[in-house]
Coordinates of C-alpha atoms in Angstrom, one line a residue:
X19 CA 0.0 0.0 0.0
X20 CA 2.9 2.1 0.7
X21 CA 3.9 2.4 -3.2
X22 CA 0.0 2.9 -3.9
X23 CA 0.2 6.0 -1.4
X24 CA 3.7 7.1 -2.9
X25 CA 2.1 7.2 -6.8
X26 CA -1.2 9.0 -5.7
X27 CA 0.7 11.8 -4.1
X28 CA 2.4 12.2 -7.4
X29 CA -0.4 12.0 -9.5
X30 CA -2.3 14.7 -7.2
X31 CA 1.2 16.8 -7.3
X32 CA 1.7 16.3 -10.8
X33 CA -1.9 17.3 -11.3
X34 CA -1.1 20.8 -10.2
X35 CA -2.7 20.4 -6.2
X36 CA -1.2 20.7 -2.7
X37 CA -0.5 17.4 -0.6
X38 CA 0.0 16.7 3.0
X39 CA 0.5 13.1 3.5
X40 CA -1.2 12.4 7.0
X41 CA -0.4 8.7 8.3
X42 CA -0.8 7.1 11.6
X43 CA 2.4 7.6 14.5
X44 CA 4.9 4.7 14.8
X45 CA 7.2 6.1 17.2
X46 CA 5.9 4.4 20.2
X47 CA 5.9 1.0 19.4
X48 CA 8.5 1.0 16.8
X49 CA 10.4 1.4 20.4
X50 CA 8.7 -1.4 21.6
X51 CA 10.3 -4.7 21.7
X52 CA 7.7 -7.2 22.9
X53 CA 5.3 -8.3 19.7
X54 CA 2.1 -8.4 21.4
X55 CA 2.6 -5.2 23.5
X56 CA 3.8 -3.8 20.3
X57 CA 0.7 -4.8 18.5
X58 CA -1.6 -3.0 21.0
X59 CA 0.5 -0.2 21.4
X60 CA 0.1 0.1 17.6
X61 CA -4.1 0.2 17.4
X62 CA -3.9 3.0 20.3
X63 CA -1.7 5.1 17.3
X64 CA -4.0 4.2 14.5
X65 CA -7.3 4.0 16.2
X66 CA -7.1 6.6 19.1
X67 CA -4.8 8.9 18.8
X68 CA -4.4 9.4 15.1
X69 CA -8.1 10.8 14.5
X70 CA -7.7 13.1 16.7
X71 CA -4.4 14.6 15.1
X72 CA -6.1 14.2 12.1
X73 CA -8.8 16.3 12.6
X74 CA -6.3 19.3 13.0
X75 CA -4.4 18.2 10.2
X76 CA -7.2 18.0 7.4
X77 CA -8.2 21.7 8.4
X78 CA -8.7 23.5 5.5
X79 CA -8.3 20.5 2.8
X80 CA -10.8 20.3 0.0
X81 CA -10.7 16.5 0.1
X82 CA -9.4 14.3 2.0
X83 CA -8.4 10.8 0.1
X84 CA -8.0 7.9 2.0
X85 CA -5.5 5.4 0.0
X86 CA -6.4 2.3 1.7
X87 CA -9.9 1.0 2.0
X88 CA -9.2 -0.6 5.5
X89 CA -8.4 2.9 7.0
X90 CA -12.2 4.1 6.1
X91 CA -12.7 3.5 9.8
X92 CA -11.0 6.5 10.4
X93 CA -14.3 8.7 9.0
X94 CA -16.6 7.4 11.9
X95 CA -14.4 9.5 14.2
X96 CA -13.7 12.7 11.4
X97 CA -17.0 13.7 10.9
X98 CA -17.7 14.9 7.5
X99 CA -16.7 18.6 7.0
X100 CA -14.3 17.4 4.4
X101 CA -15.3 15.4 1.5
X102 CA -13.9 12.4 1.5
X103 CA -12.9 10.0 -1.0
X104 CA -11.4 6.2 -0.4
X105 CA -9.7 4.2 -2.4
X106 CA -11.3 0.4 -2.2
X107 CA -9.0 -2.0 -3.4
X108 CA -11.1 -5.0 -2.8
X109 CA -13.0 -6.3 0.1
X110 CA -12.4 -9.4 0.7
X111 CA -11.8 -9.0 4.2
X112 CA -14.7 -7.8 4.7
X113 CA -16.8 -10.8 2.4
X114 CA -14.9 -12.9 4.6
X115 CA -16.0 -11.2 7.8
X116 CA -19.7 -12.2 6.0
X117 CA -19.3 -15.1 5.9
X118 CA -18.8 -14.9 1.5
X119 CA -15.4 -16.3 1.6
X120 CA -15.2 -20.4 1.5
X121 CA -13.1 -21.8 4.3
X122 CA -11.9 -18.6 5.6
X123 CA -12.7 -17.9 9.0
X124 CA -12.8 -14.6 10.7
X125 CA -12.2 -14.1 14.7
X126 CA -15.3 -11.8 16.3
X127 CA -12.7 -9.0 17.0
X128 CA -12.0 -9.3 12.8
X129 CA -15.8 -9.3 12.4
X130 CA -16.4 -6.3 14.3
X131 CA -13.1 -4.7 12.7
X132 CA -14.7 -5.5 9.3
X133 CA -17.8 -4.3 10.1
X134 CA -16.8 -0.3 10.9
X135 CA -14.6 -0.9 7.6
X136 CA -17.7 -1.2 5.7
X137 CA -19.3 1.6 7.6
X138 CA -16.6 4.2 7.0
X139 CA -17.1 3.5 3.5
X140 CA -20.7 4.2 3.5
X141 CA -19.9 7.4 5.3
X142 CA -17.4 8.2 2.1
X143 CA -18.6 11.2 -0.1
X144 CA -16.9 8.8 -2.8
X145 CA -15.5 5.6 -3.5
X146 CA -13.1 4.7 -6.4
X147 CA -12.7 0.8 -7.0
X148 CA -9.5 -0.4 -8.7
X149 CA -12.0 -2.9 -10.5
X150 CA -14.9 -3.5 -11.9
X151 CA -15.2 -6.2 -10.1
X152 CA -14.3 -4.1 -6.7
X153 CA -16.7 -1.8 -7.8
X154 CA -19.4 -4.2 -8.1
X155 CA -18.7 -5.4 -4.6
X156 CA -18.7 -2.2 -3.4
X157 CA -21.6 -0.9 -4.7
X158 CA -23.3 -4.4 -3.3
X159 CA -22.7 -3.9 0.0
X160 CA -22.4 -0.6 1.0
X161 CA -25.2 0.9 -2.1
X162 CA -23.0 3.3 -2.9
X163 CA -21.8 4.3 -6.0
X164 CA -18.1 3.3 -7.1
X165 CA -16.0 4.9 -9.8
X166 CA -13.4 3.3 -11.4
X167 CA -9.6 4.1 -10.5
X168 CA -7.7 1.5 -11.8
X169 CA -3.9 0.9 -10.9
X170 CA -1.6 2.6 -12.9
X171 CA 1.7 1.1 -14.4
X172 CA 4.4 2.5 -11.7
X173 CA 6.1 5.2 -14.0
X174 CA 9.5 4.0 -12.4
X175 CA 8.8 0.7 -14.1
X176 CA 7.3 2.4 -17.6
X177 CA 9.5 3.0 -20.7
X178 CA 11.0 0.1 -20.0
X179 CA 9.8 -2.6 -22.6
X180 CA 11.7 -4.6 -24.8
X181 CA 13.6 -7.9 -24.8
X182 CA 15.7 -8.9 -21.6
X183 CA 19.2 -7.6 -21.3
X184 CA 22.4 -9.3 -22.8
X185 CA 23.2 -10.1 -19.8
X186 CA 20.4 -11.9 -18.7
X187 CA 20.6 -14.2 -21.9
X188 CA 23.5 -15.2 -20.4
X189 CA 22.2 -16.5 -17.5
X190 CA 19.6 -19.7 -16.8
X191 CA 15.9 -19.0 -18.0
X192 CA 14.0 -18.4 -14.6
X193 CA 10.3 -17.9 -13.6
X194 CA 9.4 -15.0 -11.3
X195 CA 6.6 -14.8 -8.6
X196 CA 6.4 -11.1 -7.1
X197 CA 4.2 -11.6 -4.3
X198 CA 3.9 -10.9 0.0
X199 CA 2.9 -13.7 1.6
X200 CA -0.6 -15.1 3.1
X201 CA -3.4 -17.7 2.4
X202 CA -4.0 -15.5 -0.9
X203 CA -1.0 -15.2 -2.4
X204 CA -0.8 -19.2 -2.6
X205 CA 2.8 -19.4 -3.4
X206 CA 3.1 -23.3 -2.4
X207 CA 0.7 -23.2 -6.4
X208 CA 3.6 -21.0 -8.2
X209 CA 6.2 -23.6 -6.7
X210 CA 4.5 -26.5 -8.2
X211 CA 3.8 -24.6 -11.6
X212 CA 7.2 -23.7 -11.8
X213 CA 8.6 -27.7 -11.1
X214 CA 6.7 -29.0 -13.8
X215 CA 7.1 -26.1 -16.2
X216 CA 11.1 -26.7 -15.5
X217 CA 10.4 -30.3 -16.9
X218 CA 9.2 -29.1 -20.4
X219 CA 11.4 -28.7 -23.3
X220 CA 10.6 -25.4 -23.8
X221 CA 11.4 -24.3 -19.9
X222 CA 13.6 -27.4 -19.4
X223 CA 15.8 -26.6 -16.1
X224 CA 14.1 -23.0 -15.5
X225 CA 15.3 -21.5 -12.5
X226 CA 12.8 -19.5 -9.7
X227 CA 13.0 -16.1 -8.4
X228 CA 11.2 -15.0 -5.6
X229 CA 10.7 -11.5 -4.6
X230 CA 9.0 -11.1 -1.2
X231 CA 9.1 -13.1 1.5
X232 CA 11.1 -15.9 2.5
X233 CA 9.4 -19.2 1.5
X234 CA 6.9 -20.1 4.8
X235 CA 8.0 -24.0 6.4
X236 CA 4.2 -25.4 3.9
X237 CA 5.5 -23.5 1.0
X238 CA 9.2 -24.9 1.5
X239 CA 7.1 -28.6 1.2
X240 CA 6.0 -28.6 -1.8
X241 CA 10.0 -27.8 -3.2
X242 CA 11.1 -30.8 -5.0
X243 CA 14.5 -31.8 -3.3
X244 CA 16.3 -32.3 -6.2
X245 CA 15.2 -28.6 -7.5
X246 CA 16.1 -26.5 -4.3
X247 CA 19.5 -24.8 -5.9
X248 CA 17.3 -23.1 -8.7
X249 CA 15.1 -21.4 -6.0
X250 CA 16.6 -17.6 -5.4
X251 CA 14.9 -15.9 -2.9
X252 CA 14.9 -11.7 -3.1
X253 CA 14.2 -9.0 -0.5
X254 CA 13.7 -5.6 -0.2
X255 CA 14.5 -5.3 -4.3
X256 CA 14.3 -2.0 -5.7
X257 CA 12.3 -0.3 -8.6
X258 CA 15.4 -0.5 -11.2
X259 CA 16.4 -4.3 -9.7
X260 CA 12.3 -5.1 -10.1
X261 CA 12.7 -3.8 -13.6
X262 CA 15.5 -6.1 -14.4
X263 CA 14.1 -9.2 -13.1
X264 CA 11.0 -8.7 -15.1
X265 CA 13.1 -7.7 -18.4
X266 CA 15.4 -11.2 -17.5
X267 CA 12.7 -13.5 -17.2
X268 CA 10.8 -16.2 -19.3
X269 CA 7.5 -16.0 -18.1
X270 CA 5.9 -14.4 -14.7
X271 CA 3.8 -17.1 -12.3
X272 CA 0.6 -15.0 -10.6
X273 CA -1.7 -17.5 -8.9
X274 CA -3.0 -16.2 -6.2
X275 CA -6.6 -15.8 -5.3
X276 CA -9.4 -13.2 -3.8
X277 CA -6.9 -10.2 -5.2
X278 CA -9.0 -6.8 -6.0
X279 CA -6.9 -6.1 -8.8
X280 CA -3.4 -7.5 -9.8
X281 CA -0.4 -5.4 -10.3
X282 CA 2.2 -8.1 -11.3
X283 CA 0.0 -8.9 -14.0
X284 CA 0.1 -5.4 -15.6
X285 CA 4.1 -4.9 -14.4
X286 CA 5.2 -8.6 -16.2
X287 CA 3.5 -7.4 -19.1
X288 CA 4.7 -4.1 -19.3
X289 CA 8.4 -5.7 -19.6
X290 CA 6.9 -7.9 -23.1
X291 CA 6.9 -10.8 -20.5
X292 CA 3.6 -13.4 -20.5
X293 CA 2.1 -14.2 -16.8
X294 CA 0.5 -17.4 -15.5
X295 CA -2.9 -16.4 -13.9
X296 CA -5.1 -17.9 -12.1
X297 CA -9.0 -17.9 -14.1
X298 CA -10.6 -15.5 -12.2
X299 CA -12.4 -12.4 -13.1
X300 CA -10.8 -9.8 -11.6
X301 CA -7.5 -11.6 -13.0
X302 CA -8.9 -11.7 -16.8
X303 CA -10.2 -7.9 -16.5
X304 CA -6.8 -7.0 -15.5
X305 CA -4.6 -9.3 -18.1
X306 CA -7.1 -9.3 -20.8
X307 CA -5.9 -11.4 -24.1
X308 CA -2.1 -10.7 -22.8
X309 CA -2.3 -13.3 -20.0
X310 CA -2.6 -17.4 -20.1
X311 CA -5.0 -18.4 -17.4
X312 CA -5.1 -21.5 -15.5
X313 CA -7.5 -23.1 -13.0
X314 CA -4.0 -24.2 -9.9
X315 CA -6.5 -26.0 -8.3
X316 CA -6.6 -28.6 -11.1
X317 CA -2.6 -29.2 -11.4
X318 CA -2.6 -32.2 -10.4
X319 CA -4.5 -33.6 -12.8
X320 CA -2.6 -31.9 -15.7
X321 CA -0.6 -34.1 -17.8
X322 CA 2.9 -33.3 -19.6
X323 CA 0.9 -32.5 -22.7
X324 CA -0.9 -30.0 -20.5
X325 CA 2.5 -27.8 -18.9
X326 CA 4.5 -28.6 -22.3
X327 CA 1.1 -26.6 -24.2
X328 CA 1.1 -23.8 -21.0
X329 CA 5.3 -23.5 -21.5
X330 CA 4.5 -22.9 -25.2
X331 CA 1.9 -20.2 -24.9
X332 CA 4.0 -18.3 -22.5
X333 CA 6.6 -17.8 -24.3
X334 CA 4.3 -17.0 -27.9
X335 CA 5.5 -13.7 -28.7
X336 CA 1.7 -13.2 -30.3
X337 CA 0.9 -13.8 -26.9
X338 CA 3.5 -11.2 -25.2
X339 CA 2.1 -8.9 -28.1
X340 CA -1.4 -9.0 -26.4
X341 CA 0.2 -8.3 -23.0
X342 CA 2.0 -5.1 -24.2
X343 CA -0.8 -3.7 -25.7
X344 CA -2.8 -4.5 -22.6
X345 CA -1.0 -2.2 -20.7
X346 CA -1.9 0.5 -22.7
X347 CA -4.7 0.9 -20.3
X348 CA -3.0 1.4 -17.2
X349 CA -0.7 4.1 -18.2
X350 CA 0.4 7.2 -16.1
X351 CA -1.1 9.9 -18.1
X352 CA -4.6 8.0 -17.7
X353 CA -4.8 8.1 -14.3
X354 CA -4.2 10.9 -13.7
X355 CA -6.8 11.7 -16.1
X356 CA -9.2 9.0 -14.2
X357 CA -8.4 10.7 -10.6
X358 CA -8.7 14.2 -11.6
X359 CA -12.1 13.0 -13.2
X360 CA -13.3 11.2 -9.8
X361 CA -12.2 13.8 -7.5
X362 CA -13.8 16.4 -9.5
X363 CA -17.2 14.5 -9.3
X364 CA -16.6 15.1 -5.5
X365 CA -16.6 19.0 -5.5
X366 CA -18.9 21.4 -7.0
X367 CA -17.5 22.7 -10.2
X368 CA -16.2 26.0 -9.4
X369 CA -13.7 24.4 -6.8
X370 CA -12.7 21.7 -9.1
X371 CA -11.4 23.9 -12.0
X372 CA -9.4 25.8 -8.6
X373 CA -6.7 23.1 -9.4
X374 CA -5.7 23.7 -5.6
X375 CA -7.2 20.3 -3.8
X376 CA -5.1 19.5 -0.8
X377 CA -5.2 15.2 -0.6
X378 CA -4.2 13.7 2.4
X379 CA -4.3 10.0 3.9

């Protein structure tokens, strides 16, 4: 969420407005050492004191955005002098908390949580949905109208496309996951794609990179022993290193599930590269014709046929044609255009045109 923040105080910036980027103290229980009294110590600076700064703090603003959905809690203790606007990037958490999500089990602490989250966004003067499918749930449960914001392609990562680096010819073909980790993100599918995609002749003896975190102890399982040396493991990678991988690899592995929109998808095909997605909606909205799209929960019924037919497609170059002109939807220059068009549906027209909206978080 951090580089969502970082590119809408850009676009806002960029767009000619004034931004004062408002987020929640840490200095407390970044001092902390014990985890649990760290935890608490945490909600107290979110949840207690931070509204109250806050309210001091927004003074004055002609809207205040909020860049994470979960964080809409903050407007039951605001008020509502100040339009504001929320970014919803999905709300699964909150489905789940409903009981919507299969096998996914919410404590009554996360049910009440989810609960205020889904009130602060009634209490929104807007919301913009990374999604059509977001914006469907959105306007499901809360009845309020969502406009559509998708993600832009990070400009640090645009004007970058082309074929991989000499040096990365050089080097072993390799599959890259870019993912955090979590019941979602289903990593433990991406390692098993990636072992029988290794054992194709297109893909034969392709190596893994990881960026994220380190493999959990149920991820590290389903590693075939005899595979374990072509696993690399990266952390805290920058935009240019990003940029690289992407450019250096064969094909990009995105598998997870219950996502709002997707970002890998769009970044592996910005770089000409094809991505593995999982056959969901939000997933074939986001890749369009530029992705191949697989069901992980049916690998183990796939044959060699199948993985030598899915190593084949992602590396078509008619394929990796779709997936760069895919991406010609999420450029910078059309968000902007998309935010300045949502946050002007949240003022009355004469301060609109102003061109002087102060956004804050």
């Amino acid at each position: 969420m951090k580089r969502y923040t970082r590119l809408l105080c850009r676009a806002y910036q960029e767009l000619g407005w004034q931004v004062i980027l408002a987020s929640p103290p840490s200095k407390l229980s970044s001092r902390t050492s014990s985890a649990h009294l760290r935890k608490w110590i945490s909600y107290v600076e979110k949840f207690i004191w931070f509204p109250w700064v806050a309210k001091y703090q927004i003074r004055g603003a002609d809207i205040l955005h909020v860049a994470d959905h979960s964080d809409a809690i903050w407007l039951l203790q605001l008020g509502q002098r100040t339009p504001a606007l929320v970014t919803c990037h999905d709300l699964i958490a909150v489905r789940a908390a409903l009981g919507e999500i299969p096998l996914v089990r919410i404590d009554p602490l996360g049910r009440i949580y989810q609960r205020l989250v889904l009130a602060g966004l009634q209490r929104a003067w807007r919301v913009a949905s990374v999604s059509t499918e977001t914006a469907s749930d959105v306007e499901r449960l809360t009845r309020a109208t969502a406009h559509l914001l998708p993600n832009p392609l990070d400009p640090s990562l645009d004007g970058v496309l082309g074929s991989s680096s000499q040096s990365s010819e050089a080097r072993r073909p390799y599959l890259l996951v870019v993912s955090s980790v979590g019941y979602r993100k289903r990593r433990e599918k991406s390692v098993h794609a990636w072992s029988r995609l290794g054992s194709t002749a297109t893909l034969h003896g392709a190596g893994l990179v990881i960026v994220g975190p380190p493999l959990t102890a149920d991820e590290d399982q389903s590693v075939p022993q005899h595979s374990r040396d072509r696993i690399m493991e990266l952390h805290n990678v920058s935009d240019a290193e990003l940029s690289e991988l992407y450019r250096g690899c064969a094909a990009t592995l995105v598998l997870s599930q219950y996502e709002g929109f997707g970002w890998p998808i769009v970044e592996s095909q910005a770089h000409g590269k094809v991505p593995l997605v999982t056959d969901d909606p939000v997933f074939r909205s986001t890749g369009g014709d530029g992705a191949v799209y697989v069901d992980p929960e049916q690998f183990e019924s796939f044959g060699q046929d199948a993985w030598e037919s899915l190593a084949r497609q992602l590396t078509d170059e008619r394929v990796a044609g779709a997936a760069r002109r895919n991406v010609e939807r999420y450029r910078w220059p059309d968000f902007k255009r998309n935010l300045c068009e949502v946050v002007g549906s949240s003022l009355s027209p004469e301060r609109a045109d102003q061109g002087a909206v102060r956004a804050r978080r």
